[in-house]
Structure formats: C-alpha cells, structure tokens
mmCIF file of C-alpha atoms in Angstrom:
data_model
loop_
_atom_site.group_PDB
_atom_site.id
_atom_site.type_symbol
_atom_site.label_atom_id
_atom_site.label_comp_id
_atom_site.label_asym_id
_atom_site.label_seq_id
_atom_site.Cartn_x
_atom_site.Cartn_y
_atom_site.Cartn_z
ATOM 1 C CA UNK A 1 -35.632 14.590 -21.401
ATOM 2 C CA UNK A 2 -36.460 14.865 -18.170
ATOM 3 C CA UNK A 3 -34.373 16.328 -15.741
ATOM 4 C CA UNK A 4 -33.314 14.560 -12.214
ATOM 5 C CA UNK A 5 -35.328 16.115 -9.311
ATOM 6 C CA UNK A 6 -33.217 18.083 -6.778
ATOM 7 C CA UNK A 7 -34.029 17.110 -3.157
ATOM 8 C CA UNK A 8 -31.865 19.019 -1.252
ATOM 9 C CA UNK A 9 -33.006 22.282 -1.690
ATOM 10 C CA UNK A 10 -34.613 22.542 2.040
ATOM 11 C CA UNK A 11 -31.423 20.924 3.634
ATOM 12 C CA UNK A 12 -28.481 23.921 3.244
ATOM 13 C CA UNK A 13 -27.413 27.283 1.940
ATOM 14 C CA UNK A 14 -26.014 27.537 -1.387
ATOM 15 C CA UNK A 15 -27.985 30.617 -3.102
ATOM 16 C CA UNK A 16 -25.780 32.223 -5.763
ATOM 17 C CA UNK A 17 -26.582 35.505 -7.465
ATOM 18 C CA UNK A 18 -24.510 36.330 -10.297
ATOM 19 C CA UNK A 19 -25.787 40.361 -11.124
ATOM 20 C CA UNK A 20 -24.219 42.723 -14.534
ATOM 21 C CA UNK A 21 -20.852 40.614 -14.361
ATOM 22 C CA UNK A 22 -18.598 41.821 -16.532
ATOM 23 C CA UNK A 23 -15.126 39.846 -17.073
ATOM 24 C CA UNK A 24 -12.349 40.990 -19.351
ATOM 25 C CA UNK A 25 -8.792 39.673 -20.072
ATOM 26 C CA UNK A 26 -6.320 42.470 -21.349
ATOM 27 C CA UNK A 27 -9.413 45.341 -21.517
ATOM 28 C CA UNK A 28 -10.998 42.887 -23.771
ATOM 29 C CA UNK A 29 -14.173 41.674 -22.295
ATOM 30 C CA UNK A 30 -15.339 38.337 -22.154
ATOM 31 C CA UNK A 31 -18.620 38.267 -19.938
ATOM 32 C CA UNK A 32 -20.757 41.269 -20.945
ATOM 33 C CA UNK A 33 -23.443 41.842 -18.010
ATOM 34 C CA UNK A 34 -23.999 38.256 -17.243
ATOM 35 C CA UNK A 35 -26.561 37.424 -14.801
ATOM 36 C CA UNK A 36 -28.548 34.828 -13.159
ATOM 37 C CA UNK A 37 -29.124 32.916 -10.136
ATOM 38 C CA UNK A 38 -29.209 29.531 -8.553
ATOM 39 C CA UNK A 39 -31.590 28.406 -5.576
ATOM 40 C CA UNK A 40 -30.208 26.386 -2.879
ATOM 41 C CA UNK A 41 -29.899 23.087 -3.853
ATOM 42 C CA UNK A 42 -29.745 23.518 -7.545
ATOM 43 C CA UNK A 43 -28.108 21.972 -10.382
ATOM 44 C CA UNK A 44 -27.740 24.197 -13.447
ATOM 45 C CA UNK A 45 -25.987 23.473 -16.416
ATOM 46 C CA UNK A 46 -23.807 26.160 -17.944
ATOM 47 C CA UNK A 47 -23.749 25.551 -21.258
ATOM 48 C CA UNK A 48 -22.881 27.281 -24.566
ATOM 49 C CA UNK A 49 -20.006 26.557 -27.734
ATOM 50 C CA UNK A 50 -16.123 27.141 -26.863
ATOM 51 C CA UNK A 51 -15.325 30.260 -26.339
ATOM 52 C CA UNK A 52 -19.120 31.525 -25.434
ATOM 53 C CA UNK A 53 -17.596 32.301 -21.859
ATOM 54 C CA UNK A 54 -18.113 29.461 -19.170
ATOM 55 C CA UNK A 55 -14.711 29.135 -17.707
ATOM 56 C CA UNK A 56 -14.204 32.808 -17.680
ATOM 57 C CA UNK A 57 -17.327 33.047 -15.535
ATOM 58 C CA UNK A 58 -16.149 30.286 -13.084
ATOM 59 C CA UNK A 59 -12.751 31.775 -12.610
ATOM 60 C CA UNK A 60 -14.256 34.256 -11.672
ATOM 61 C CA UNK A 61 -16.542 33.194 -9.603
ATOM 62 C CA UNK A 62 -13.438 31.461 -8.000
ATOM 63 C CA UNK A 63 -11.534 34.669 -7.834
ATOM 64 C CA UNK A 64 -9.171 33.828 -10.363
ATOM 65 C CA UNK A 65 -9.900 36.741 -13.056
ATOM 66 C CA UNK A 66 -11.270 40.118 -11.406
ATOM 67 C CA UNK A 67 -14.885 41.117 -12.365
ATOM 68 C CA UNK A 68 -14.491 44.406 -14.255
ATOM 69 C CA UNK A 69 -18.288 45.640 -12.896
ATOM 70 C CA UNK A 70 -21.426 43.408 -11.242
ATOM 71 C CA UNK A 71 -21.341 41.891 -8.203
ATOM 72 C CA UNK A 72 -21.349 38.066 -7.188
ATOM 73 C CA UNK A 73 -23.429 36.759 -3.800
ATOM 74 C CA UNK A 74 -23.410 33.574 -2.332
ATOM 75 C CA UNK A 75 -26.464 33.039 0.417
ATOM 76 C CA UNK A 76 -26.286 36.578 0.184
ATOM 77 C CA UNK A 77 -22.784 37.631 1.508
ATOM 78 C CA UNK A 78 -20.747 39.013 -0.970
ATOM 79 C CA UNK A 79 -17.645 37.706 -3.270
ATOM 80 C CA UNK A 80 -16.868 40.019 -5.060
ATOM 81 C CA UNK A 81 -13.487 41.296 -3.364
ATOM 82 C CA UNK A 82 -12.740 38.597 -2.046
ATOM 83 C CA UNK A 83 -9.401 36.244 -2.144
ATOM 84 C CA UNK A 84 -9.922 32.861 -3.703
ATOM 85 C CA UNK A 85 -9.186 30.746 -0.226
ATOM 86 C CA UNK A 86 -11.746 33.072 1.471
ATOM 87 C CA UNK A 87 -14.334 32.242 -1.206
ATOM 88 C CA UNK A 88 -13.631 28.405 -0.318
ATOM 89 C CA UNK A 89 -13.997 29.307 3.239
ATOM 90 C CA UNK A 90 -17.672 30.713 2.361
ATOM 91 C CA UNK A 91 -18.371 27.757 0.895
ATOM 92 C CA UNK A 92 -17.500 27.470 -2.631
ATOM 93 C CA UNK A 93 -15.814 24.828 -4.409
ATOM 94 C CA UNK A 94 -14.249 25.058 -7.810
ATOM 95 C CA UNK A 95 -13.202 21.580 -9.614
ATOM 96 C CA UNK A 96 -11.590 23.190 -12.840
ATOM 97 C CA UNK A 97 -10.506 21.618 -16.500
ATOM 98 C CA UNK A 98 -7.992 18.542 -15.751
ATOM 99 C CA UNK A 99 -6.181 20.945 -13.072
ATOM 100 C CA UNK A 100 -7.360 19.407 -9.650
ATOM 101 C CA UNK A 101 -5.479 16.367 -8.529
ATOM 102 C CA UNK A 102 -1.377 16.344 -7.398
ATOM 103 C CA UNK A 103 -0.126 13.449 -9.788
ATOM 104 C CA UNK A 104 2.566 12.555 -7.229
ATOM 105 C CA UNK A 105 0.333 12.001 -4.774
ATOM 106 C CA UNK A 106 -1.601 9.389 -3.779
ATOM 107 C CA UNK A 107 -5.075 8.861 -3.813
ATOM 108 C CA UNK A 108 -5.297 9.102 -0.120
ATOM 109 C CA UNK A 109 -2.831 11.701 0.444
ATOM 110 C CA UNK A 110 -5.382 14.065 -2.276
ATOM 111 C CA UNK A 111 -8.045 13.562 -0.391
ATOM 112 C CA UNK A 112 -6.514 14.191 2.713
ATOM 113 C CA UNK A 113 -4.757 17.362 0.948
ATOM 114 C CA UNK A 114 -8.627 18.367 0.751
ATOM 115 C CA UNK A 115 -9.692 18.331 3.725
ATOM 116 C CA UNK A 116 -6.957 19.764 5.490
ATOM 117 C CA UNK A 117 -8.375 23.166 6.582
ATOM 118 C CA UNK A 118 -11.999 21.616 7.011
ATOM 119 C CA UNK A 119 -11.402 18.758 8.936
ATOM 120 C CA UNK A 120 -9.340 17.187 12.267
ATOM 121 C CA UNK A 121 -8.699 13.964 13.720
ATOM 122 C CA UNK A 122 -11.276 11.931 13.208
ATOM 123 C CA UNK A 123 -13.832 14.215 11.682
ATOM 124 C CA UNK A 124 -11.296 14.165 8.865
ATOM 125 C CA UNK A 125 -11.328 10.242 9.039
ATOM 126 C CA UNK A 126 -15.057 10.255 8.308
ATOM 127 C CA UNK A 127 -14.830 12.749 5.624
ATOM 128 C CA UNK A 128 -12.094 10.345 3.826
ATOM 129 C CA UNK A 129 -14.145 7.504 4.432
ATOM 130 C CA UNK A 130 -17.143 9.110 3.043
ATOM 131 C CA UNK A 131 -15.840 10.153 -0.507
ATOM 132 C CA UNK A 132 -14.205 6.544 -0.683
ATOM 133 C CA UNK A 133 -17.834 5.063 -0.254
ATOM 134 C CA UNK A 134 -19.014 7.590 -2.831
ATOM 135 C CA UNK A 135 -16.404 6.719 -5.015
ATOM 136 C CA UNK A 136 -15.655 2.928 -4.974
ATOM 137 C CA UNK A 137 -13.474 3.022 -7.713
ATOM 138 C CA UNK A 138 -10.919 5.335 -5.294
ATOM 139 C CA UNK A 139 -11.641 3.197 -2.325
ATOM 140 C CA UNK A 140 -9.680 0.255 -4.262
ATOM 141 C CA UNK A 141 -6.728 2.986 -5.725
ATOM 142 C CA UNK A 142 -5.934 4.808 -2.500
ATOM 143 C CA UNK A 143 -2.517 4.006 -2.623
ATOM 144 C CA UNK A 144 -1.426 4.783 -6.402
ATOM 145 C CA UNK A 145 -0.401 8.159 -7.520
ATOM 146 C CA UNK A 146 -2.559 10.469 -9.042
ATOM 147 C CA UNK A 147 -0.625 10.013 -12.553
ATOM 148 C CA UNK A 148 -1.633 6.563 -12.347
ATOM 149 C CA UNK A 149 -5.102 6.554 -12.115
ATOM 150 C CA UNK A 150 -7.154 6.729 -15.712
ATOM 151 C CA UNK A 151 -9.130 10.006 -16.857
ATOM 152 C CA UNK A 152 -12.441 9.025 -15.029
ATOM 153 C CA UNK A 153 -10.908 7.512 -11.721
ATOM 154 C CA UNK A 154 -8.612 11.455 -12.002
ATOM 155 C CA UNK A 155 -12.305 12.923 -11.994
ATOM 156 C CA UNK A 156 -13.834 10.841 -9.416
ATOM 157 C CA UNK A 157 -10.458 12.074 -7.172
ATOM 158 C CA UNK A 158 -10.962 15.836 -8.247
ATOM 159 C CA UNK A 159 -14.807 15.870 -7.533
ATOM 160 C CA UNK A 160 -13.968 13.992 -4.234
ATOM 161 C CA UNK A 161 -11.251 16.378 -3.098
ATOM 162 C CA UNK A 162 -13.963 19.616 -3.968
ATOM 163 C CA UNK A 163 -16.209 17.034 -1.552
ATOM 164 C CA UNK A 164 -14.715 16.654 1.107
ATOM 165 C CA UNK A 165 -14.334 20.293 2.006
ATOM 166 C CA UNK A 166 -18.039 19.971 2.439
ATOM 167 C CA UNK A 167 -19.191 23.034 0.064
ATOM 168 C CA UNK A 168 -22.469 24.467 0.054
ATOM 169 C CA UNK A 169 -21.778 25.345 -3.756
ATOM 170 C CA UNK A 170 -19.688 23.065 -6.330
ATOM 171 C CA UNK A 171 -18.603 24.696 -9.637
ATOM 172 C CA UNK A 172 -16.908 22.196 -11.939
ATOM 173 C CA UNK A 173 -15.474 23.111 -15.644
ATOM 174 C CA UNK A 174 -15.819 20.322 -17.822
ATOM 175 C CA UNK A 175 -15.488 17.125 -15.985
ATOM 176 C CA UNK A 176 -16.086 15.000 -18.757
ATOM 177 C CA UNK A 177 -13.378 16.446 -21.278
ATOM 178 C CA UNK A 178 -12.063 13.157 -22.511
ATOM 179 C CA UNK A 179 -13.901 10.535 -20.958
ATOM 180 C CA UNK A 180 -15.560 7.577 -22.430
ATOM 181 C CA UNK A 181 -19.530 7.980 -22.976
ATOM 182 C CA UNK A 182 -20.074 4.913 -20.342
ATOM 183 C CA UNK A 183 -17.162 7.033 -17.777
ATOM 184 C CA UNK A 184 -19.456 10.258 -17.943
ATOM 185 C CA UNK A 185 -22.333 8.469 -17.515
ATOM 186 C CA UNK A 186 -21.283 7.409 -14.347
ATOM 187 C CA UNK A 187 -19.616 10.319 -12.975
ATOM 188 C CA UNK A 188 -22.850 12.526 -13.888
ATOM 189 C CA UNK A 189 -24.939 10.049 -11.686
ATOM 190 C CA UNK A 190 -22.298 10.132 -8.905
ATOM 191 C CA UNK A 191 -22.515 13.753 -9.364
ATOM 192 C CA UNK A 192 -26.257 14.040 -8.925
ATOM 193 C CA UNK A 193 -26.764 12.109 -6.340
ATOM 194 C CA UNK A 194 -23.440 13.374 -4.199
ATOM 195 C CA UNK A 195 -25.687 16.525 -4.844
ATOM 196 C CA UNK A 196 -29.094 15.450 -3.323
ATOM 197 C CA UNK A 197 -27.427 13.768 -1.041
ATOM 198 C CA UNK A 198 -25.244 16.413 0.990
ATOM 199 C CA UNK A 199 -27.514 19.421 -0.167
ATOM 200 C CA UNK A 200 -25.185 21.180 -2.890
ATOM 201 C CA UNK A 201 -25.833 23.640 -5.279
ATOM 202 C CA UNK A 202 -24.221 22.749 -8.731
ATOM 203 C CA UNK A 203 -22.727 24.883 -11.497
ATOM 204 C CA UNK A 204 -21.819 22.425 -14.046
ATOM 205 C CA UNK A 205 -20.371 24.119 -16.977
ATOM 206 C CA UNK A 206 -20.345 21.522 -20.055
ATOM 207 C CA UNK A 207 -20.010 21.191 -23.433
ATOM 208 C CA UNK A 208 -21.747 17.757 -23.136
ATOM 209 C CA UNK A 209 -25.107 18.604 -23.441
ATOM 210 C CA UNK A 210 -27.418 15.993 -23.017
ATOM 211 C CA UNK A 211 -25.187 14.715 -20.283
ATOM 212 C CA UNK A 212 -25.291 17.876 -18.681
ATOM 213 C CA UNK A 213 -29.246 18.321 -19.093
ATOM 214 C CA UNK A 214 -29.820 15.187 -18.231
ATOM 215 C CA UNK A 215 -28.927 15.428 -14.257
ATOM 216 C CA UNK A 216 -30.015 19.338 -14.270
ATOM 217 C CA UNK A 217 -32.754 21.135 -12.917
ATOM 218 C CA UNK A 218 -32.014 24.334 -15.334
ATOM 219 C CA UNK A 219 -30.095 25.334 -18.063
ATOM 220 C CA UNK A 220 -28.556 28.810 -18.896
ATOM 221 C CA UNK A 221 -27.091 29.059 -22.309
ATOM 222 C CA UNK A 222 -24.219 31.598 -22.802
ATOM 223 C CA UNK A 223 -22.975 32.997 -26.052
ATOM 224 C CA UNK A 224 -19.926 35.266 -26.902
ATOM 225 C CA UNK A 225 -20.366 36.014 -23.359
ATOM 226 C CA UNK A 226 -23.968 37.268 -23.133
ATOM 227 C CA UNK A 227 -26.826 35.117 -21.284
ATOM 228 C CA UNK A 228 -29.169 33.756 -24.686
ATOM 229 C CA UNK A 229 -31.640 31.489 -22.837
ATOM 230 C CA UNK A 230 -32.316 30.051 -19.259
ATOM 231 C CA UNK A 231 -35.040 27.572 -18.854
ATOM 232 C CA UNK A 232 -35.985 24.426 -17.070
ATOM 233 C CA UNK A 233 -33.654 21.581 -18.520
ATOM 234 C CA UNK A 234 -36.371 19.817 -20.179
ATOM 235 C CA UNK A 235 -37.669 22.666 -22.160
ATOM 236 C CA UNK A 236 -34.115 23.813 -22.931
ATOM 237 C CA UNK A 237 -33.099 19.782 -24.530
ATOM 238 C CA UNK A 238 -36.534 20.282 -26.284
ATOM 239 C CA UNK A 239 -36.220 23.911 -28.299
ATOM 240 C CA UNK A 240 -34.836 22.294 -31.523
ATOM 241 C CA UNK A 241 -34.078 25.695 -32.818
ATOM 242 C CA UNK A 242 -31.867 26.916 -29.372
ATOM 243 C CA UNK A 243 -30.056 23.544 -29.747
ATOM 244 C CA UNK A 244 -29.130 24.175 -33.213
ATOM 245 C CA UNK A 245 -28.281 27.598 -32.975
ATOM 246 C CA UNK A 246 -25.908 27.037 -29.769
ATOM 247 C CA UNK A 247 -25.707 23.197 -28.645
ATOM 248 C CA UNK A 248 -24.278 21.348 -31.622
ATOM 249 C CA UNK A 249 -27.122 19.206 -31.746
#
C-alpha cells in the first residue's frame, strides 16, 4: 500500500509536537508518556485497538481532559494551558465521534454555525460556498436538518463545519464509525485531498486501518496508552507481525 503524497507541506503552519503526555481519568492514567510529532502538512494515522488510547489523546489535545505531565505545541506555541476555544483560535480543529453536527439545524445554518468567529460578510459567503463545492452531496441538502441527513452526508457536514474555520491542524476521531465501505471510501478521498488542497495537517485517529493507511503519510500505533510503532504508512500496512499483534488484520 502506498500511501497518498502530501503536497501541502510548504504552503502553511501546522507542526504539532506531542512530548511525555500523560492523560489520566480519576488518577487512573490512560496516556503514559506519549510522544510524537507531525510536520506541517501531514497526515498521520492514529491507530491502535479500542481502548489503546486515541480519543483520550485528542481530547486532550482539544482541551477536553487535562494532561497530567508533558507538554503539547502547535507551530511551536504552546497548548498546554490553554482553554479549548483558544486552542481553535490557534488553529486547531477537532471533529470528534458522531458529536459534531446540531440535528435541528440545517445544513446551511451548521456551516454557517462554523464559521461564525472566522468569517464576515462575504468572506463567510465564500467559505460556505467552498465546503458546498467540496462536498456536493451538502450542496444539494442545505436546507434539511441535520437529523435528516444519512451517516456519511452527517460526516461530510462535521468535516465541513471543522473546514470552514480554516484550521492549520484537523484532528478527527473516527469518522467512519458506521459507514458503508463505498461511504468511507469517499469521505477518506474528500479528506485527502481537502488536505493537500488547503495545506492541513491531519490527525486521523481510526480503527479502519487500511482506510486510514491508505490516504496517510505515517502511522503511529498506540497500545494501552504507550506509543508501539511509528513508521511511514506503507511500511506500517506491510509489518505482518505489527498488524497482527495490534491492527486486527
């Protein structure tokens, strides 16, 4: 397998260090001195079994679980500290499990939701208009509600709202829980190339492997909350013994 080339490395920021992050719920830890990083431009997938730690690191790379110790960076200012909207404002965007679209709302009114703080007028019209063309699909829903959309056109809308907030890094937690094989297939694509396109550094935590490989440039495998392997996507899809021992497949 051979992963897709990332092109937009040169275009924008995006550099994340993750150094000795250790997460806990309750005093129990989760993440035990976790570290790694991801060069501008970068999609890595974040991969491991249930429970091995990716949404704990996420959250708190979002700012939704304290770090107990290490430190987080982003283009090298720090996170660590800071509130969840002022992470956003650095630049981060976090698209988490099934939790990212406002069922009563419509399509339009999500996106617009979105790019409230980040856009005006008709700056904001052009960022709209943008994720529609991105996302045809949404382009020809705009005016149902979010609970009546199906579980890829809800993904499309949840990647598109992250989007349009124009993030130099885009964390997302499982987009294709639930989805059809031919529905993932597409949203990885739309994924990848929404990411060479506009320059973004990805943290795609799956358990869809080969999916997840497939439009990386890297791959670091967590287990019971300690880093086990990280290695070019290829070489990672290739170790038959790693992907037995902690892929499934």
């Amino acid at each position: 397998m051979t992963a897709a080339p990332s092109t937009a490395a040169r275009v924008r920021g995006g550099a994340l260090e993750i150094r000795d992050l250790t997460v806990g719920y309750g005093g129990a830890p989760v993440l035990h001195g976790v570290g790694f990083a991801l060069a501008p431009g970068e999609v890595v997938a974040l991969l491991g079994a249930n429970g091995a730690g990716k949404t704990t690191l996420l959250r708190a790379l979002a700012g939704l679980v304290p770090a107990a110790s290490g430190t987080l960076t982003l283009d090298g200012d720090a996170l660590t500290g800071l509130r969840t909207e002022d992470r956003a404002r650095r630049g981060l965007a976090l698209v988490p499990d099934g939790q990212s679209v406002v069922a009563e709302l419509t399509v339009d009114e999500n996106l617009r939701l979105g790019a409230l703080w980040r856009h005006r007028g008709a700056a904001r019209e052009r960022a709209v208009a943008d994720v529609y063309e991105l996302f045809e699909p949404l382009a020809r829903r705009r005016t149902s509600a979010g609970h009546q959309l199906s579980g890829g056109e809800r993904q499309m809308l949840a990647l598109g709202r992250a989007l349009i907030a124009d993030p130099v890094l885009l964390a997302l937690d499982e987009p294709s829980l639930g989805l059809a094989p031919l529905v993932v297939a597409q949203l990885m694509g739309t994924l990848r190339d929404a990411a060479a396109q506009r320059g973004l550094t990805v943290l795609l935590a799956e358990q869809n492997v080969t999916s997840a490989l497939s439009i990386a440039d890297r791959g670091v495998v967590l287990d019971l909350g300690r880093v086990v392997a990280d290695a070019p996507a290829a070489a990672l899809a290739a170790d038959e013994t790693l992907r037995h021992a902690y892929l499934g497949f």
